[in-house]
PDB file of C-alpha atoms and ligand atoms in Angstrom:
ATOM      1  CA  MET A   8      -0.139   0.065   0.237  1.00 50.00           C
ATOM      2  CA  THR A   9       1.407   3.466  -0.444  1.00 56.00           C
ATOM      3  CA  ASP A  10       0.362   6.858   0.212  1.00 83.00           C
ATOM      4  CA  LYS A  11       0.735   7.924  -3.630  1.00 95.00           C
ATOM      5  CA  PRO A  12      -2.424   8.580  -5.726  1.00 98.00           C
ATOM      6  CA  ILE A  13      -2.803   5.262  -7.464  1.00 98.00           C
ATOM      7  CA  ALA A  14      -2.871   5.997 -11.487  1.00 99.00           C
ATOM      8  CA  LEU A  15      -4.096   2.717 -13.747  1.00 99.00           C
ATOM      9  CA  VAL A  16      -3.450   3.120 -17.533  1.00 99.00           C
ATOM     10  CA  THR A  17      -5.068   1.133 -19.757  1.00 99.00           C
ATOM     11  CA  GLY A  18      -3.438   0.054 -23.377  1.00 98.00           C
ATOM     12  CA  ALA A  19       0.236   1.471 -21.450  1.00 99.00           C
ATOM     13  CA  ALA A  20       2.616  -0.671 -23.397  1.00 98.00           C
ATOM     14  CA  GLN A  21       3.342   1.549 -25.552  1.00 98.00           C
ATOM     15  CA  GLY A  22       2.337   4.622 -27.568  1.00 98.00           C
ATOM     16  CA  ILE A  23       0.417   7.303 -25.861  1.00 98.00           C
ATOM     17  CA  GLY A  24      -0.643   5.301 -23.243  1.00 98.00           C
ATOM     18  CA  TYR A  25       2.945   4.465 -22.055  1.00 98.00           C
ATOM     19  CA  ALA A  26       3.094   7.936 -22.237  1.00 98.00           C
ATOM     20  CA  CYS A  27       0.500   8.676 -19.845  1.00 98.00           C
ATOM     21  CA  ALA A  28       2.229   6.610 -17.501  1.00 98.00           C
ATOM     22  CA  GLU A  29       5.528   8.494 -17.558  1.00 98.00           C
ATOM     23  CA  ALA A  30       3.818  12.156 -17.254  1.00 98.00           C
ATOM     24  CA  LEU A  31       1.911  10.342 -14.344  1.00 98.00           C
ATOM     25  CA  ALA A  32       4.436   8.549 -12.481  1.00 98.00           C
ATOM     26  CA  GLU A  33       6.601  12.108 -13.133  1.00 98.00           C
ATOM     27  CA  ASP A  34       3.798  13.476 -11.419  1.00 98.00           C
ATOM     28  CA  GLY A  35       3.954  11.723  -8.221  1.00 98.00           C
ATOM     29  CA  ALA A  36       1.307   8.876  -8.711  1.00 98.00           C
ATOM     30  CA  ARG A  37       2.057   5.242  -8.494  1.00 98.00           C
ATOM     31  CA  LEU A  38       1.459   3.438 -11.893  1.00 98.00           C
ATOM     32  CA  ILE A  39      -0.045   0.444 -13.001  1.00 98.00           C
ATOM     33  CA  LEU A  40       0.228  -0.239 -16.364  1.00 99.00           C
ATOM     34  CA  SER A  41      -2.327  -2.609 -18.546  1.00 99.00           C
ATOM     35  CA  ASP A  42      -2.348  -3.768 -21.852  1.00 99.00           C
ATOM     36  CA  VAL A  43      -3.807  -7.107 -23.110  1.00 99.00           C
ATOM     37  CA  ASN A  44       0.090  -7.409 -25.108  1.00 98.00           C
ATOM     38  CA  ALA A  45       1.250  -8.817 -21.502  1.00 98.00           C
ATOM     39  CA  ASP A  46       4.893  -9.127 -22.416  1.00 98.00           C
ATOM     40  CA  GLY A  47       5.102  -5.803 -24.023  1.00 98.00           C
ATOM     41  CA  VAL A  48       3.406  -3.928 -21.083  1.00 98.00           C
ATOM     42  CA  ASP A  49       5.759  -5.721 -18.465  1.00 98.00           C
ATOM     43  CA  GLN A  50       8.593  -4.455 -20.518  1.00 98.00           C
ATOM     44  CA  ALA A  51       7.179  -1.205 -20.765  1.00 98.00           C
ATOM     45  CA  ALA A  52       6.288  -0.941 -16.552  1.00 98.00           C
ATOM     46  CA  LYS A  53      10.052  -2.329 -15.974  1.00 98.00           C
ATOM     47  CA  ARG A  54      11.320   0.711 -19.018  1.00 98.00           C
ATOM     48  CA  LEU A  55       9.341   3.302 -16.726  1.00 98.00           C
ATOM     49  CA  GLY A  56      10.921   2.436 -13.405  1.00 97.00           C
ATOM     50  CA  HIS A  57       9.375   4.393 -10.408  1.00 94.00           C
ATOM     51  CA  GLY A  58       7.677   1.355  -9.113  1.00 96.00           C
ATOM     52  CA  ALA A  59       5.048   1.037 -12.029  1.00 98.00           C
ATOM     53  CA  VAL A  60       3.576  -2.666 -12.165  1.00 98.00           C
ATOM     54  CA  ALA A  61       2.075  -4.455 -15.341  1.00 98.00           C
ATOM     55  CA  ILE A  62      -1.036  -6.055 -15.427  1.00 98.00           C
ATOM     56  CA  PRO A  63      -2.150  -7.591 -18.475  1.00 98.00           C
ATOM     57  CA  CYS A  64      -5.883  -7.065 -19.529  1.00 99.00           C
ATOM     58  CA  ASP A  65      -7.867  -7.053 -22.285  1.00 99.00           C
ATOM     59  CA  MET A  66     -10.105  -3.965 -22.412  1.00 99.00           C
ATOM     60  CA  GLY A  67     -12.558  -5.928 -24.457  1.00 98.00           C
ATOM     61  CA  ASP A  68     -13.837  -8.546 -21.801  1.00 98.00           C
ATOM     62  CA  PRO A  69     -16.024  -7.677 -18.597  1.00 98.00           C
ATOM     63  CA  ASP A  70     -14.480 -10.526 -16.652  1.00 98.00           C
ATOM     64  CA  GLN A  71     -10.491  -9.629 -17.314  1.00 99.00           C
ATOM     65  CA  ILE A  72     -11.896  -5.956 -16.307  1.00 99.00           C
ATOM     66  CA  THR A  73     -13.274  -7.251 -12.789  1.00 98.00           C
ATOM     67  CA  ALA A  74     -10.145  -9.080 -11.989  1.00 98.00           C
ATOM     68  CA  LEU A  75      -7.482  -5.933 -12.693  1.00 99.00           C
ATOM     69  CA  PHE A  76      -9.384  -3.597 -10.193  1.00 99.00           C
ATOM     70  CA  ASP A  77      -9.644  -6.993  -7.676  1.00 98.00           C
ATOM     71  CA  ARG A  78      -6.280  -7.863  -8.176  1.00 98.00           C
ATOM     72  CA  ILE A  79      -4.824  -3.993  -7.759  1.00 98.00           C
ATOM     73  CA  GLU A  80      -7.460  -3.103  -5.157  1.00 98.00           C
ATOM     74  CA  GLU A  81      -6.185  -6.175  -3.095  1.00 98.00           C
ATOM     75  CA  GLU A  82      -2.551  -5.755  -3.670  1.00 98.00           C
ATOM     76  CA  HIS A  83      -2.079  -2.115  -4.045  1.00 98.00           C
ATOM     77  CA  GLY A  84      -5.199  -0.151  -3.230  1.00 98.00           C
ATOM     78  CA  ILE A  85      -7.813   2.404  -4.670  1.00 98.00           C
ATOM     79  CA  VAL A  86      -7.536   3.451  -8.324  1.00 98.00           C
ATOM     80  CA  SER A  87      -7.911   7.222  -7.966  1.00 98.00           C
ATOM     81  CA  ILE A  88      -7.047   8.200 -11.590  1.00 99.00           C
ATOM     82  CA  LEU A  89      -7.877   6.200 -14.460  1.00 99.00           C
ATOM     83  CA  VAL A  90      -6.462   7.039 -18.480  1.00 99.00           C
ATOM     84  CA  ASN A  91      -8.895   5.028 -20.823  1.00 99.00           C
ATOM     85  CA  ASN A  92      -6.573   5.045 -22.990  1.00 98.00           C
ATOM     86  CA  ALA A  93      -7.001   1.252 -24.512  1.00 98.00           C
ATOM     87  CA  GLY A  94      -7.866   1.764 -28.046  1.00 98.00           C
ATOM     88  CA  ILE A  95      -8.358  -0.300 -31.870  1.00 98.00           C
ATOM     89  CA  ALA A  96      -9.124   0.899 -35.286  1.00 96.00           C
ATOM     90  CA  MET A  97      -9.528  -2.207 -37.137  1.00 96.00           C
ATOM     91  CA  PRO A  98      -9.844  -0.509 -40.224  1.00 94.00           C
ATOM     92  CA  ALA A  99     -12.449  -1.806 -42.804  1.00 95.00           C
ATOM     93  CA  ASP A 100     -13.873  -0.959 -45.933  1.00 96.00           C
ATOM     94  CA  PHE A 101     -17.466   0.118 -44.402  1.00 97.00           C
ATOM     95  CA  LEU A 102     -20.020  -2.273 -46.657  1.00 97.00           C
ATOM     96  CA  ASP A 103     -17.698  -5.316 -45.727  1.00 97.00           C
ATOM     97  CA  THR A 104     -16.971  -4.463 -41.943  1.00 97.00           C
ATOM     98  CA  THR A 105     -18.884  -7.434 -40.147  1.00 97.00           C
ATOM     99  CA  PRO A 106     -20.818  -6.922 -37.157  1.00 98.00           C
ATOM    100  CA  GLU A 107     -17.877  -9.257 -34.951  1.00 98.00           C
ATOM    101  CA  GLN A 108     -15.201  -6.563 -35.882  1.00 98.00           C
ATOM    102  CA  PHE A 109     -17.733  -3.914 -35.153  1.00 98.00           C
ATOM    103  CA  GLN A 110     -18.299  -5.179 -31.627  1.00 98.00           C
ATOM    104  CA  ARG A 111     -15.250  -5.732 -31.229  1.00 98.00           C
ATOM    105  CA  VAL A 112     -13.885  -2.011 -31.583  1.00 98.00           C
ATOM    106  CA  ILE A 113     -17.056  -0.922 -29.484  1.00 98.00           C
ATOM    107  CA  ASP A 114     -16.211  -3.710 -26.847  1.00 99.00           C
ATOM    108  CA  ILE A 115     -12.870  -2.631 -26.050  1.00 99.00           C
ATOM    109  CA  ASN A 116     -13.065   1.149 -27.075  1.00 98.00           C
ATOM    110  CA  LEU A 117     -16.393   2.187 -25.376  1.00 98.00           C
ATOM    111  CA  THR A 118     -17.895  -0.757 -23.338  1.00 99.00           C
ATOM    112  CA  GLY A 119     -14.319  -1.280 -21.923  1.00 99.00           C
ATOM    113  CA  THR A 120     -14.091   2.757 -20.502  1.00 99.00           C
ATOM    114  CA  PHE A 121     -17.763   2.355 -19.155  1.00 99.00           C
ATOM    115  CA  LEU A 122     -17.147  -0.624 -17.155  1.00 99.00           C
ATOM    116  CA  ALA A 123     -13.504   1.030 -15.615  1.00 99.00           C
ATOM    117  CA  SER A 124     -15.113   3.827 -15.225  1.00 99.00           C
ATOM    118  CA  GLN A 125     -17.944   2.623 -13.684  1.00 98.00           C
ATOM    119  CA  ARG A 126     -15.872   0.261 -11.190  1.00 99.00           C
ATOM    120  CA  ALA A 127     -13.099   2.972 -10.212  1.00 99.00           C
ATOM    121  CA  ALA A 128     -15.604   5.181  -9.730  1.00 99.00           C
ATOM    122  CA  LYS A 129     -17.079   2.823  -6.768  1.00 98.00           C
ATOM    123  CA  GLY A 130     -13.619   2.056  -5.951  1.00 98.00           C
ATOM    124  CA  MET A 131     -13.368   5.655  -5.190  1.00 98.00           C
ATOM    125  CA  MET A 132     -17.158   6.929  -3.919  1.00 98.00           C
ATOM    126  CA  THR A 133     -17.012   3.494  -0.896  1.00 98.00           C
ATOM    127  CA  HIS A 134     -13.380   4.743   0.366  1.00 98.00           C
ATOM    128  CA  GLY A 135     -14.198   8.709   0.133  1.00 98.00           C
ATOM    129  CA  ILE A 136     -11.447   8.835  -1.833  1.00 98.00           C
ATOM    130  CA  ALA A 137     -11.442  11.985  -4.953  1.00 98.00           C
ATOM    131  CA  GLY A 138     -10.376  11.272  -7.723  1.00 98.00           C
ATOM    132  CA  ALA A 139      -9.857  11.839 -11.875  1.00 98.00           C
ATOM    133  CA  ILE A 140     -11.069   9.987 -14.793  1.00 99.00           C
ATOM    134  CA  VAL A 141      -9.370  10.566 -18.288  1.00 98.00           C
ATOM    135  CA  ASN A 142     -10.796   9.052 -21.487  1.00 98.00           C
ATOM    136  CA  MET A 143      -8.675   8.877 -24.593  1.00 98.00           C
ATOM    137  CA  SER A 144     -11.305   9.860 -27.320  1.00 98.00           C
ATOM    138  CA  SER A 145     -10.282  11.419 -30.945  1.00 97.00           C
ATOM    139  CA  ILE A 146     -10.508  13.872 -32.986  1.00 96.00           C
ATOM    140  CA  ASN A 147     -12.230  11.137 -35.042  1.00 96.00           C
ATOM    141  CA  ALA A 148     -15.801  11.555 -32.344  1.00 97.00           C
ATOM    142  CA  GLN A 149     -16.480  14.226 -34.705  1.00 95.00           C
ATOM    143  CA  VAL A 150     -14.541  13.976 -37.664  1.00 94.00           C
ATOM    144  CA  ALA A 151     -16.056  10.829 -39.717  1.00 95.00           C
ATOM    145  CA  ILE A 152     -13.842   8.238 -41.553  1.00 94.00           C
ATOM    146  CA  PRO A 153     -15.903   5.771 -43.585  1.00 95.00           C
ATOM    147  CA  SER A 154     -12.925   3.163 -43.515  1.00 94.00           C
ATOM    148  CA  ILE A 155     -13.105   3.046 -39.796  1.00 96.00           C
ATOM    149  CA  ALA A 156     -16.625   3.564 -38.795  1.00 98.00           C
ATOM    150  CA  ALA A 157     -16.567   1.353 -35.600  1.00 98.00           C
ATOM    151  CA  TYR A 158     -13.777   3.302 -34.226  1.00 98.00           C
ATOM    152  CA  CYS A 159     -15.423   6.671 -35.263  1.00 98.00           C
ATOM    153  CA  ALA A 160     -19.087   5.013 -33.359  1.00 98.00           C
ATOM    154  CA  SER A 161     -16.761   3.932 -30.419  1.00 98.00           C
ATOM    155  CA  LYS A 162     -15.107   7.510 -30.268  1.00 98.00           C
ATOM    156  CA  GLY A 163     -18.344   9.146 -30.636  1.00 98.00           C
ATOM    157  CA  GLY A 164     -19.751   7.659 -27.992  1.00 98.00           C
ATOM    158  CA  ILE A 165     -16.792   8.189 -25.336  1.00 98.00           C
ATOM    159  CA  MET A 166     -17.210  11.643 -26.136  1.00 97.00           C
ATOM    160  CA  GLN A 167     -20.612  11.580 -24.633  1.00 97.00           C
ATOM    161  CA  LEU A 168     -20.132   8.892 -22.009  1.00 98.00           C
ATOM    162  CA  THR A 169     -17.357  11.204 -20.661  1.00 98.00           C
ATOM    163  CA  LYS A 170     -19.984  14.064 -20.471  1.00 98.00           C
ATOM    164  CA  ALA A 171     -23.161  12.025 -18.541  1.00 98.00           C
ATOM    165  CA  ALA A 172     -20.062  10.485 -16.599  1.00 98.00           C
ATOM    166  CA  ALA A 173     -18.985  14.328 -15.688  1.00 98.00           C
ATOM    167  CA  LEU A 174     -22.691  14.814 -14.471  1.00 98.00           C
ATOM    168  CA  ALA A 175     -22.755  11.604 -12.450  1.00 98.00           C
ATOM    169  CA  LEU A 176     -19.704  11.889  -9.765  1.00 98.00           C
ATOM    170  CA  PRO A 177     -19.623  15.617  -8.606  1.00 98.00           C
ATOM    171  CA  PRO A 178     -21.115  14.123  -5.472  1.00 98.00           C
ATOM    172  CA  TYR A 179     -18.156  12.191  -4.974  1.00 98.00           C
ATOM    173  CA  ASN A 180     -15.403  14.459  -6.296  1.00 98.00           C
ATOM    174  CA  ILE A 181     -14.553  12.205  -9.029  1.00 98.00           C
ATOM    175  CA  ARG A 182     -14.138  14.359 -12.314  1.00 98.00           C
ATOM    176  CA  VAL A 183     -13.982  12.791 -15.749  1.00 98.00           C
ATOM    177  CA  ASN A 184     -12.802  14.212 -19.231  1.00 98.00           C
ATOM    178  CA  ALA A 185     -11.780  13.607 -22.088  1.00 98.00           C
ATOM    179  CA  VAL A 186      -8.546  14.289 -24.667  1.00 98.00           C
ATOM    180  CA  GLY A 187      -9.475  14.129 -28.505  1.00 96.00           C
ATOM    181  CA  PRO A 188      -6.162  13.670 -30.451  1.00 96.00           C
ATOM    182  CA  GLY A 189      -5.532  14.568 -34.048  1.00 94.00           C
ATOM    183  CA  SER A 190      -2.596  12.469 -35.460  1.00 94.00           C
ATOM    184  CA  ILE A 191      -0.055  10.789 -32.975  1.00 96.00           C
ATOM    185  CA  ASP A 192       2.869   9.772 -34.034  1.00 94.00           C
ATOM    186  CA  THR A 193       2.064   5.847 -32.668  1.00 95.00           C
ATOM    187  CA  ALA A 194       1.683   2.389 -34.050  1.00 92.00           C
ATOM    188  CA  MET A 195      -1.957   3.379 -35.373  1.00 89.00           C
ATOM    189  CA  MET A 196      -0.256   6.128 -37.410  1.00 86.00           C
ATOM    190  CA  GLY A 197       1.631   3.556 -39.323  1.00 84.00           C
ATOM    191  CA  GLY A 198      -0.492   3.468 -41.985  1.00 83.00           C
ATOM    192  CA  VAL A 199      -0.709   7.334 -42.294  1.00 86.00           C
ATOM    193  CA  ASN A 200       2.503   7.930 -42.202  1.00 83.00           C
ATOM    194  CA  ALA A 201       3.657   5.834 -45.349  1.00 85.00           C
ATOM    195  CA  ASN A 202       0.953   7.549 -47.469  1.00 90.00           C
ATOM    196  CA  PRO A 203       1.982  10.890 -48.782  1.00 91.00           C
ATOM    197  CA  ALA A 204      -1.511  11.515 -50.156  1.00 91.00           C
ATOM    198  CA  ALA A 205      -2.954  10.722 -46.585  1.00 88.00           C
ATOM    199  CA  MET A 206      -0.561  12.379 -44.692  1.00 92.00           C
ATOM    200  CA  ALA A 207      -1.454  15.353 -46.521  1.00 93.00           C
ATOM    201  CA  LYS A 208      -4.965  15.126 -45.855  1.00 90.00           C
ATOM    202  CA  VAL A 209      -4.874  14.553 -42.435  1.00 91.00           C
ATOM    203  CA  MET A 210      -2.573  18.212 -42.542  1.00 93.00           C
ATOM    204  CA  SER A 211      -5.741  19.800 -44.332  1.00 93.00           C
ATOM    205  CA  ARG A 212      -7.234  19.366 -40.964  1.00 90.00           C
ATOM    206  CA  THR A 213      -4.320  20.099 -38.215  1.00 93.00           C
ATOM    207  CA  PRO A 214      -4.149  23.099 -37.113  1.00 92.00           C
ATOM    208  CA  LEU A 215      -0.274  22.949 -35.886  1.00 94.00           C
ATOM    209  CA  GLN A 216       0.409  21.485 -39.264  1.00 94.00           C
ATOM    210  CA  ARG A 217       2.791  18.560 -37.591  1.00 95.00           C
ATOM    211  CA  VAL A 218       1.738  15.247 -36.389  1.00 94.00           C
ATOM    212  CA  GLY A 219       1.918  14.997 -32.796  1.00 96.00           C
ATOM    213  CA  ALA A 220       4.445  13.572 -30.372  1.00 97.00           C
ATOM    214  CA  PRO A 221       2.491  10.417 -27.367  1.00 98.00           C
ATOM    215  CA  ARG A 222       4.310  13.239 -24.511  1.00 98.00           C
ATOM    216  CA  GLU A 223       2.049  16.321 -25.640  1.00 97.00           C
ATOM    217  CA  ILE A 224      -0.767  13.819 -25.220  1.00 98.00           C
ATOM    218  CA  ALA A 225      -0.042  12.499 -22.271  1.00 98.00           C
ATOM    219  CA  ASP A 226       1.175  16.164 -20.981  1.00 98.00           C
ATOM    220  CA  THR A 227      -2.666  17.050 -21.680  1.00 97.00           C
ATOM    221  CA  VAL A 228      -3.572  14.258 -19.402  1.00 98.00           C
ATOM    222  CA  ALA A 229      -1.707  14.326 -16.619  1.00 98.00           C
ATOM    223  CA  PHE A 230      -3.026  17.849 -16.298  1.00 98.00           C
ATOM    224  CA  LEU A 231      -6.120  16.966 -16.401  1.00 98.00           C
ATOM    225  CA  ALA A 232      -5.541  13.995 -13.967  1.00 98.00           C
ATOM    226  CA  SER A 233      -4.069  16.907 -11.139  1.00 98.00           C
ATOM    227  CA  ARG A 234      -5.238  19.545  -8.634  1.00 97.00           C
ATOM    228  CA  LYS A 235      -4.357  22.365 -11.571  1.00 98.00           C
ATOM    229  CA  ALA A 236      -7.872  21.359 -12.852  1.00 98.00           C
ATOM    230  CA  SER A 237      -9.723  20.526 -10.099  1.00 98.00           C
ATOM    231  CA  TYR A 238     -12.634  23.071 -11.764  1.00 98.00           C
ATOM    232  CA  ILE A 239     -12.297  21.314 -14.987  1.00 98.00           C
ATOM    233  CA  THR A 240     -14.691  18.225 -15.941  1.00 98.00           C
ATOM    234  CA  GLY A 241     -16.917  17.500 -19.033  1.00 97.00           C
ATOM    235  CA  GLY A 242     -14.671  18.831 -21.044  1.00 96.00           C
ATOM    236  CA  ASP A 243     -14.570  16.131 -23.923  1.00 88.00           C
ATOM    237  CA  ASP A 244     -12.374  18.201 -26.993  1.00 80.00           C
ATOM    238  CA  LEU A 245      -8.869  18.818 -25.596  1.00 80.00           C
ATOM    239  CA  CYS A 246      -6.019  18.039 -28.016  1.00 77.00           C
ATOM    240  CA  ARG A 247      -5.484  18.090 -31.710  1.00 76.00           C
TER     241      ARG A 247
HETATM  242  N1  LIG B 307      -1.995   7.879 -32.687  1.00 70.62           N
HETATM  243  C1  LIG B 307      -3.156   8.717 -32.775  1.00 70.62           C
HETATM  244  O1  LIG B 307      -3.388   8.772 -34.262  1.00 70.62           O
HETATM  245  C2  LIG B 307      -4.539   9.006 -31.904  1.00 70.62           C
HETATM  246  C3  LIG B 307      -5.432   9.740 -32.294  1.00 70.62           C
HETATM  247  C4  LIG B 307      -6.558   9.630 -31.822  1.00 70.62           C
HETATM  248  C5  LIG B 307      -6.834   8.769 -30.555  1.00 70.62           C
HETATM  249  N2  LIG B 307      -5.884   7.876 -30.382  1.00 70.62           N
HETATM  250  C6  LIG B 307      -6.515   6.596 -28.722  1.00 70.62           C
HETATM  251  O2  LIG B 307      -4.838   7.052 -28.025  1.00 70.62           O
HETATM  252  C7  LIG B 307      -5.191   5.437 -28.138  1.00 70.62           C
HETATM  253  C8  LIG B 307      -3.851   4.924 -27.848  1.00 70.62           C
HETATM  254  O3  LIG B 307      -3.594   4.942 -29.328  1.00 70.62           O
HETATM  255  P1  LIG B 307      -1.795   5.240 -29.505  1.00 70.62           P
HETATM  256  O4  LIG B 307      -1.528   5.980 -30.848  1.00 70.62           O
HETATM  257  O5  LIG B 307      -0.785   4.944 -28.292  1.00 70.62           O
HETATM  258  O6  LIG B 307      -1.862   3.304 -30.634  1.00 70.62           O
HETATM  259  P2  LIG B 307      -0.973   1.964 -29.993  1.00 70.62           P
HETATM  260  O7  LIG B 307      -1.536   0.757 -31.235  1.00 70.62           O
HETATM  261  O8  LIG B 307       0.301   2.471 -30.343  1.00 70.62           O
HETATM  262  O9  LIG B 307      -0.925   1.880 -28.655  1.00 70.62           O
HETATM  263  C9  LIG B 307      -2.589   1.160 -28.174  1.00 70.62           C
HETATM  264  C10 LIG B 307      -2.355   0.347 -27.264  1.00 70.62           C
HETATM  265  O10 LIG B 307      -3.656  -0.504 -26.679  1.00 70.62           O
HETATM  266  C11 LIG B 307      -3.447  -2.052 -26.524  1.00 70.62           C
HETATM  267  N3  LIG B 307      -4.548  -3.080 -26.559  1.00 70.62           N
HETATM  268  C12 LIG B 307      -5.336  -3.255 -27.957  1.00 70.62           C
HETATM  269  N4  LIG B 307      -5.994  -4.032 -27.524  1.00 70.62           N
HETATM  270  C13 LIG B 307      -6.501  -3.570 -26.186  1.00 70.62           C
HETATM  271  C14 LIG B 307      -7.037  -4.171 -25.234  1.00 70.62           C
HETATM  272  N5  LIG B 307      -8.319  -5.067 -25.609  1.00 70.62           N
HETATM  273  N6  LIG B 307      -6.754  -4.620 -24.256  1.00 70.62           N
HETATM  274  C15 LIG B 307      -5.787  -3.163 -23.783  1.00 70.62           C
HETATM  275  N7  LIG B 307      -5.421  -2.945 -24.438  1.00 70.62           N
HETATM  276  C16 LIG B 307      -5.559  -2.910 -26.058  1.00 70.62           C
HETATM  277  C17 LIG B 307      -2.296  -2.266 -27.428  1.00 70.62           C
HETATM  278  O11 LIG B 307      -1.580  -3.585 -27.130  1.00 70.62           O
HETATM  279  C18 LIG B 307      -1.084  -0.615 -27.844  1.00 70.62           C
HETATM  280  O12 LIG B 307       0.099  -1.199 -26.922  1.00 70.62           O
HETATM  281  C19 LIG B 307      -6.357   4.817 -28.524  1.00 70.62           C
HETATM  282  O13 LIG B 307      -7.640   4.874 -27.688  1.00 70.62           O
HETATM  283  C20 LIG B 307      -6.029   5.503 -29.918  1.00 70.62           C
HETATM  284  O14 LIG B 307      -7.990   5.402 -30.333  1.00 70.62           O
HETATM  285  C21 LIG B 307      -4.874   7.655 -31.016  1.00 70.62           C
END
């Protein structure tokens, strides 16, 4: 057990999730890194240091989410900072997208975010601990792309889920915000990086005219999770 706030970051083996873990650890939180990639998250926790712990979890599986929180509560304490970052895009032509593909994206990106938020909030509420939840939305909550319909639907859902949770949780001193990155230099951007036409399209809707670095999103997440953001809740659109 520890008196540092316990921060759980999902999808933390790499990319934006790992950067969030790094930023939160530097701000003094005790980090639990979770990811469906068990080896990757194990290595990530070791690389991060700061006493970070790795626990594998598929955020598309409700039983694994329950087991994740049970284990954290048993071994470490109550999560008071939750970053719902795990997400997949699973690109496919709209007309070819199968119900199974659609459902898998929704299960991980949206239902996983809901279940983890609910469980984290219940833990904080029960123990009278104030806290913050930060959801990883996307520019695609608002800007639709036909080859990632399920992804767009999931991120649009996160936008409204964030607002609903933000309205539900003030009695327990829990704030809920989302960040909505545009294009950030991670594995998820691999296809765009390799395609000049796709990159030109991305830049046409990117005010700063460059791809972002994971840490630039992570610093916003760490701010939203911190006391400096104590009067911010229900924000769903930060970052581009
Ligand atoms: N990179 C971008 O341009 C961009 C833009 C907007 C939003 N986002 C969002 O940021 C988040 C992180 O994306 P990223 O760019 O770092 O991608 P990434 O692919 O580099 O990292 C995603 C991480 O999530 C993990 N993951 C995948 N499925 C999982 C599951 N079922 N359960 C637990 N973990 C799982 C992966 O193993 C990986 O470690 C995602 O929610 C994504 O939608 C990214």
